[in-house]
CSV table of C-alpha atoms and ligand atoms in Angstrom, one decimal:
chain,number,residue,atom,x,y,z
A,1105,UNK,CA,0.0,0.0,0.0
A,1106,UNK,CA,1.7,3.3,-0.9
A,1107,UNK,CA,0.8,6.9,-1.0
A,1108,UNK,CA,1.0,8.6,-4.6
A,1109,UNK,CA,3.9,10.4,-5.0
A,1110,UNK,CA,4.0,14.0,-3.3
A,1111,UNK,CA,5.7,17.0,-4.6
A,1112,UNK,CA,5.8,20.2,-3.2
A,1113,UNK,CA,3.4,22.6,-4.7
A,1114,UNK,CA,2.9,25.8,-2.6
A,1115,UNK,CA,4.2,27.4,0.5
A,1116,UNK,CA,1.7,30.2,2.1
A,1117,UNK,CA,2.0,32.0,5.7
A,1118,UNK,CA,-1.4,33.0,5.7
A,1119,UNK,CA,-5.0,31.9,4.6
A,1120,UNK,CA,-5.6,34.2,1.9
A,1121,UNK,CA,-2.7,33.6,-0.4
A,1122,UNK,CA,-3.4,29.1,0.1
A,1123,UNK,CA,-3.6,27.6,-3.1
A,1124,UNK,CA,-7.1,27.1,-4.4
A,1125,UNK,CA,-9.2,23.6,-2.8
A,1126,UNK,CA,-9.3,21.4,-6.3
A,1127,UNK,CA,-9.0,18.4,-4.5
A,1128,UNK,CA,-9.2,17.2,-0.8
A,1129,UNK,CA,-7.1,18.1,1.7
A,1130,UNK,CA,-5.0,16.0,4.5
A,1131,UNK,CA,-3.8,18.3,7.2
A,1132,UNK,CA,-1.0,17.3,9.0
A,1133,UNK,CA,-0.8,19.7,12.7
A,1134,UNK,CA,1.3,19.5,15.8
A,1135,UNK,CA,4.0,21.1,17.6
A,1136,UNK,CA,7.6,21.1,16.3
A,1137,UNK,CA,9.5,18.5,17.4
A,1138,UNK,CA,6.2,16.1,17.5
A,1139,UNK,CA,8.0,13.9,14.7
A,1140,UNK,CA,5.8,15.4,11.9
A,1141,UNK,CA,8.1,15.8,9.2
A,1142,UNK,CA,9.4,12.1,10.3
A,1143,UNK,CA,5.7,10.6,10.3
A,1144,UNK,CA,4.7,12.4,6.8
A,1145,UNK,CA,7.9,11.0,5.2
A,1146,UNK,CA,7.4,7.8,6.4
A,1147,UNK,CA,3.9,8.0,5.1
A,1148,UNK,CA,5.5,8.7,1.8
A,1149,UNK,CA,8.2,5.8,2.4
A,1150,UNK,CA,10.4,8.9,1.5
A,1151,UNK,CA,12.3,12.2,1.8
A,1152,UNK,CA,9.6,14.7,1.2
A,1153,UNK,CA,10.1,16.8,4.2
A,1154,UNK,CA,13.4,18.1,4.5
A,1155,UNK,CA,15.1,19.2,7.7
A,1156,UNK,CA,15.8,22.5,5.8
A,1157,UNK,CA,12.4,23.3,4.9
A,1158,UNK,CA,11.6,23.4,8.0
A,1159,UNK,CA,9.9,26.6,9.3
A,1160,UNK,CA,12.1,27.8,12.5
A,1161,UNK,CA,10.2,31.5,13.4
A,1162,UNK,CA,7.9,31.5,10.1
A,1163,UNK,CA,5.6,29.9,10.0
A,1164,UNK,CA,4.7,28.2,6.7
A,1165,UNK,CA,2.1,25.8,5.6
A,1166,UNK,CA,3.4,23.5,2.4
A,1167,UNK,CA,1.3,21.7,0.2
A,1168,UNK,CA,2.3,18.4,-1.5
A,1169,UNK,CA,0.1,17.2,-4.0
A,1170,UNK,CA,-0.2,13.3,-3.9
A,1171,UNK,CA,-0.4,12.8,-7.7
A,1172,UNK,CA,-3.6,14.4,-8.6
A,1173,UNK,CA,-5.7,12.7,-5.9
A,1174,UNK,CA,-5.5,14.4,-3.0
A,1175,UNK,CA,-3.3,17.0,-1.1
A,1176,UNK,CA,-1.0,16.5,2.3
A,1177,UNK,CA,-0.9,20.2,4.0
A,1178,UNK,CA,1.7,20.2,6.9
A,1179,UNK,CA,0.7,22.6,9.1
A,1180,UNK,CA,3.2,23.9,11.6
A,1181,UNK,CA,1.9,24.5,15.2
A,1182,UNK,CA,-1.9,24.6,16.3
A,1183,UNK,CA,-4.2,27.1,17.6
A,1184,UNK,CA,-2.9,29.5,15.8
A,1185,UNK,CA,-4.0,32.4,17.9
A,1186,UNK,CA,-2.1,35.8,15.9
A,1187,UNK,CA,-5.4,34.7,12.8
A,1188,UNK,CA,-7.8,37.6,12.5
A,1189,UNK,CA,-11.0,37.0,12.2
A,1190,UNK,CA,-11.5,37.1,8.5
A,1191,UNK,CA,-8.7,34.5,8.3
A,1192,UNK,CA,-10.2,32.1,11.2
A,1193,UNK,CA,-13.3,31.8,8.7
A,1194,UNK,CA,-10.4,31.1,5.7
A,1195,UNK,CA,-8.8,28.5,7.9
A,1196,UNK,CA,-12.6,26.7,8.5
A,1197,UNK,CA,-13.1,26.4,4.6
A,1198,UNK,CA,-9.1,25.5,4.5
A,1199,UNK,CA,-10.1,22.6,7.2
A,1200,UNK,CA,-13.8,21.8,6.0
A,1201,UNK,CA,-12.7,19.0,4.6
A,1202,UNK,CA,-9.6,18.2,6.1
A,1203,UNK,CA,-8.1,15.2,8.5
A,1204,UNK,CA,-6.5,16.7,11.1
A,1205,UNK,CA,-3.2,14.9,13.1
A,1206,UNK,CA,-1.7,15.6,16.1
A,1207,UNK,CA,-0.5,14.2,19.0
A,1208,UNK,CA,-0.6,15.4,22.8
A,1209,UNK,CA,-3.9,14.8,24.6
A,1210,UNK,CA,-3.8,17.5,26.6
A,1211,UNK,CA,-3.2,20.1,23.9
A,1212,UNK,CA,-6.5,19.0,22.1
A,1213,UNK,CA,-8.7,21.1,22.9
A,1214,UNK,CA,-6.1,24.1,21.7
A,1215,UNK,CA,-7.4,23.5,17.8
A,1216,UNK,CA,-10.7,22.7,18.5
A,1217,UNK,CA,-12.4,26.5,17.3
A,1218,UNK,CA,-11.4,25.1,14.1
A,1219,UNK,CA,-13.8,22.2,13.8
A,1220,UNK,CA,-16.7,22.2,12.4
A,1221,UNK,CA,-19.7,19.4,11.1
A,1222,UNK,CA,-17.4,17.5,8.6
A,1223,UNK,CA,-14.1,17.8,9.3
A,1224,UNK,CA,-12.6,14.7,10.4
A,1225,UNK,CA,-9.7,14.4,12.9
A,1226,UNK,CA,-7.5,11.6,13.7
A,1227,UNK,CA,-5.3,12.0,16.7
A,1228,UNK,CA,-1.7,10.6,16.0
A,1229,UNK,CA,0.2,9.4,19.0
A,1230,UNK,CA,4.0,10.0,17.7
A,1231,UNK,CA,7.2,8.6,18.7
A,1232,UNK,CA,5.5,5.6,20.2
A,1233,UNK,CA,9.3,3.3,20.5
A,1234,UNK,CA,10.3,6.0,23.1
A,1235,UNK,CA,7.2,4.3,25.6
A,1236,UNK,CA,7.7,1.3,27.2
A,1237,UNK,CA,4.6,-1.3,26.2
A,1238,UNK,CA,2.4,-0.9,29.4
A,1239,UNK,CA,3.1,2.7,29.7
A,1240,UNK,CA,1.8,2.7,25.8
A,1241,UNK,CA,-1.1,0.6,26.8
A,1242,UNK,CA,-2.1,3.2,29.9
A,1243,UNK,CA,-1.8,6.1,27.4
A,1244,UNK,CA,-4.0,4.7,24.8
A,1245,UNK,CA,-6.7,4.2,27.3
A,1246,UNK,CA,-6.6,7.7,28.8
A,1247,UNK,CA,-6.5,9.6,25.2
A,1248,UNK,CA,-9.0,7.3,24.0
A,1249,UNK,CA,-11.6,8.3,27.0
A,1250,UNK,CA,-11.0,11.9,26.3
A,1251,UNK,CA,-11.3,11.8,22.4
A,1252,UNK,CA,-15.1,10.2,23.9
A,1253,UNK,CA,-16.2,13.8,24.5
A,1254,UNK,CA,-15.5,15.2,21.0
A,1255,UNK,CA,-17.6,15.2,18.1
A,1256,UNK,CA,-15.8,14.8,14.3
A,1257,UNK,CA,-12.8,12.3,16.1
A,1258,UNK,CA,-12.1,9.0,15.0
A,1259,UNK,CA,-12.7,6.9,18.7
A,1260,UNK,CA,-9.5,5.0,18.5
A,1261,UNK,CA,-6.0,7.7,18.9
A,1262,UNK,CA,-3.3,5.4,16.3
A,1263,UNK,CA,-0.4,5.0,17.7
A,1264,UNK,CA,3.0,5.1,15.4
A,1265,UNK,CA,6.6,5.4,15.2
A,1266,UNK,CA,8.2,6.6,12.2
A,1267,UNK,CA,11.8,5.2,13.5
A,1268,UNK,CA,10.2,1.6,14.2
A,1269,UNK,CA,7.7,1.8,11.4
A,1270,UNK,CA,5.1,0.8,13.5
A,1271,UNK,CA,1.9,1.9,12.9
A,1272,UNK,CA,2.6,3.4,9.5
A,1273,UNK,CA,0.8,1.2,7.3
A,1274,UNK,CA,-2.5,1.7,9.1
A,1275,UNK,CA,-2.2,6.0,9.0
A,1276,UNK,CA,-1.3,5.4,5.4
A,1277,UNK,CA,-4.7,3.6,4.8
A,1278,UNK,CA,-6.9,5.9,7.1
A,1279,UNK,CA,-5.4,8.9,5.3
A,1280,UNK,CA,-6.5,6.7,2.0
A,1281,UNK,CA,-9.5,5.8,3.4
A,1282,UNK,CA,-10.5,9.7,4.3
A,1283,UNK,CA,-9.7,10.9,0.8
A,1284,UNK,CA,-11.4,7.8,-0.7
A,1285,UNK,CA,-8.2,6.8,-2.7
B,991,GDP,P1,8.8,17.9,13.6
B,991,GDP,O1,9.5,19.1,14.1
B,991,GDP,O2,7.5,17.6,14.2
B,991,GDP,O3,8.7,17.8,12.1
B,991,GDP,O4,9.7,16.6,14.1
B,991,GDP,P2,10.9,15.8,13.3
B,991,GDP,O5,10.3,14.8,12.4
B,991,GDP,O6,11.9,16.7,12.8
B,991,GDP,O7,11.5,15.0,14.6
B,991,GDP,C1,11.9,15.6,15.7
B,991,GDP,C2,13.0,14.7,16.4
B,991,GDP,O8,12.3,13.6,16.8
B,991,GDP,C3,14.1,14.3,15.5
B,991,GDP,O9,15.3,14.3,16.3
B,991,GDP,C4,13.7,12.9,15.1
B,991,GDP,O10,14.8,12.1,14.8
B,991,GDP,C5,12.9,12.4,16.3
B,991,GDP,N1,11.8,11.5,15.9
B,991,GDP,C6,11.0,11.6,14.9
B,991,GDP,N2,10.1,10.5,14.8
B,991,GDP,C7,10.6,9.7,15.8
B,991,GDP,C8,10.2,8.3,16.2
B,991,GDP,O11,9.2,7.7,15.7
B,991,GDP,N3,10.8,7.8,17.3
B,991,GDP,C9,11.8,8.5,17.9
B,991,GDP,N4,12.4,7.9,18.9
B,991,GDP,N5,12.2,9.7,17.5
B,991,GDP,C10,11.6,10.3,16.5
């Protein structure tokens, strides 16, 4: 099972100058350091992220088509708190039909004023080797029980690890599934 290939299309710091919706979107959100641009290249099964493209103080969103089916926006950081108004309702029809990932529980609830009916989020636990199986186990259960109280998440948080590979082969199919690829 592989992703179509992605290529970088478009690089935007704010809502307004985002590339046009043609197809659907796959949002890809959490903090730096999360393992993002590790996770979305081992979706791709290869270097699309590179450490230099990396936004340090700017904060850009890329877009990578995948072929002509659907496109992976990497979205650095969450909450995003410095959008105007205008640009909060830009970022809703940016995320209207998007699949959000990210990764700590108890930053949730940070992204939530985006959601609305539709959008569908999968929470993403990252870096999953770095847990020790029981401590894993405990964690699933305690992010699973919270995700109970939102509407528009999958129930289940999918727990990976782009250095292990684990987990990889089931995001790859959800983020298939959600574009209907
Ligand atoms: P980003 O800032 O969210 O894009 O994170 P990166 O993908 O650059 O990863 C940040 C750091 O975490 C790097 O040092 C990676 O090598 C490390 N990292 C990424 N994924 C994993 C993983 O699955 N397991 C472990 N142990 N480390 C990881």
């Amino acid at each position: 099972l592989e992703l179509p290939h992605l290529s970088f299309f478009a690089g935007a710091k704010i809502p307004s100058s985002f590339p046009p919706e043609r197809v659907s979107e796959v949002a890809f959100v959490g903090r730096s350091n999360v393992g993002k641009s590790s996770l979305i290249n081992a979706l791709a099964d290869t270097t699309v992220v590179r450490t230099s493209d990396k936004p340090g103080l700017t904060r850009q969103i890329n877009f990578y088509a995948a072929g002509k089916i659907f496109n992976m926006v990497d979205m650095p950081g969450y909450g995003f708190a410095y959008v105007k108004e205008e640009e909060k309702t830009q970022w809703r029809e940016l995320l209207s039909r998007i699949f959000i990932f990210t990764y700590k529980e108890k930053n949730i609830k940070n992204f939530f004023f985006l959601f609305r009916k539709g959008v569908e989020i999968q929470i993403v636990l990252t870096k999953c080797d770095m847990v020790i199986p029981p401590d894993l186990a405990r964690r699933y259960v305690v992010v699973k029980e919270k995700l109970q109280h939102y509407k528009n998440v999958a129930d289940d948080p999918l727990m990976v690890s782009a250095r292990k590979k684990t987990g990889i082969l089931k995001l790859r199919k959800e983020v298939l599934r959600t574009v209907d690829a």
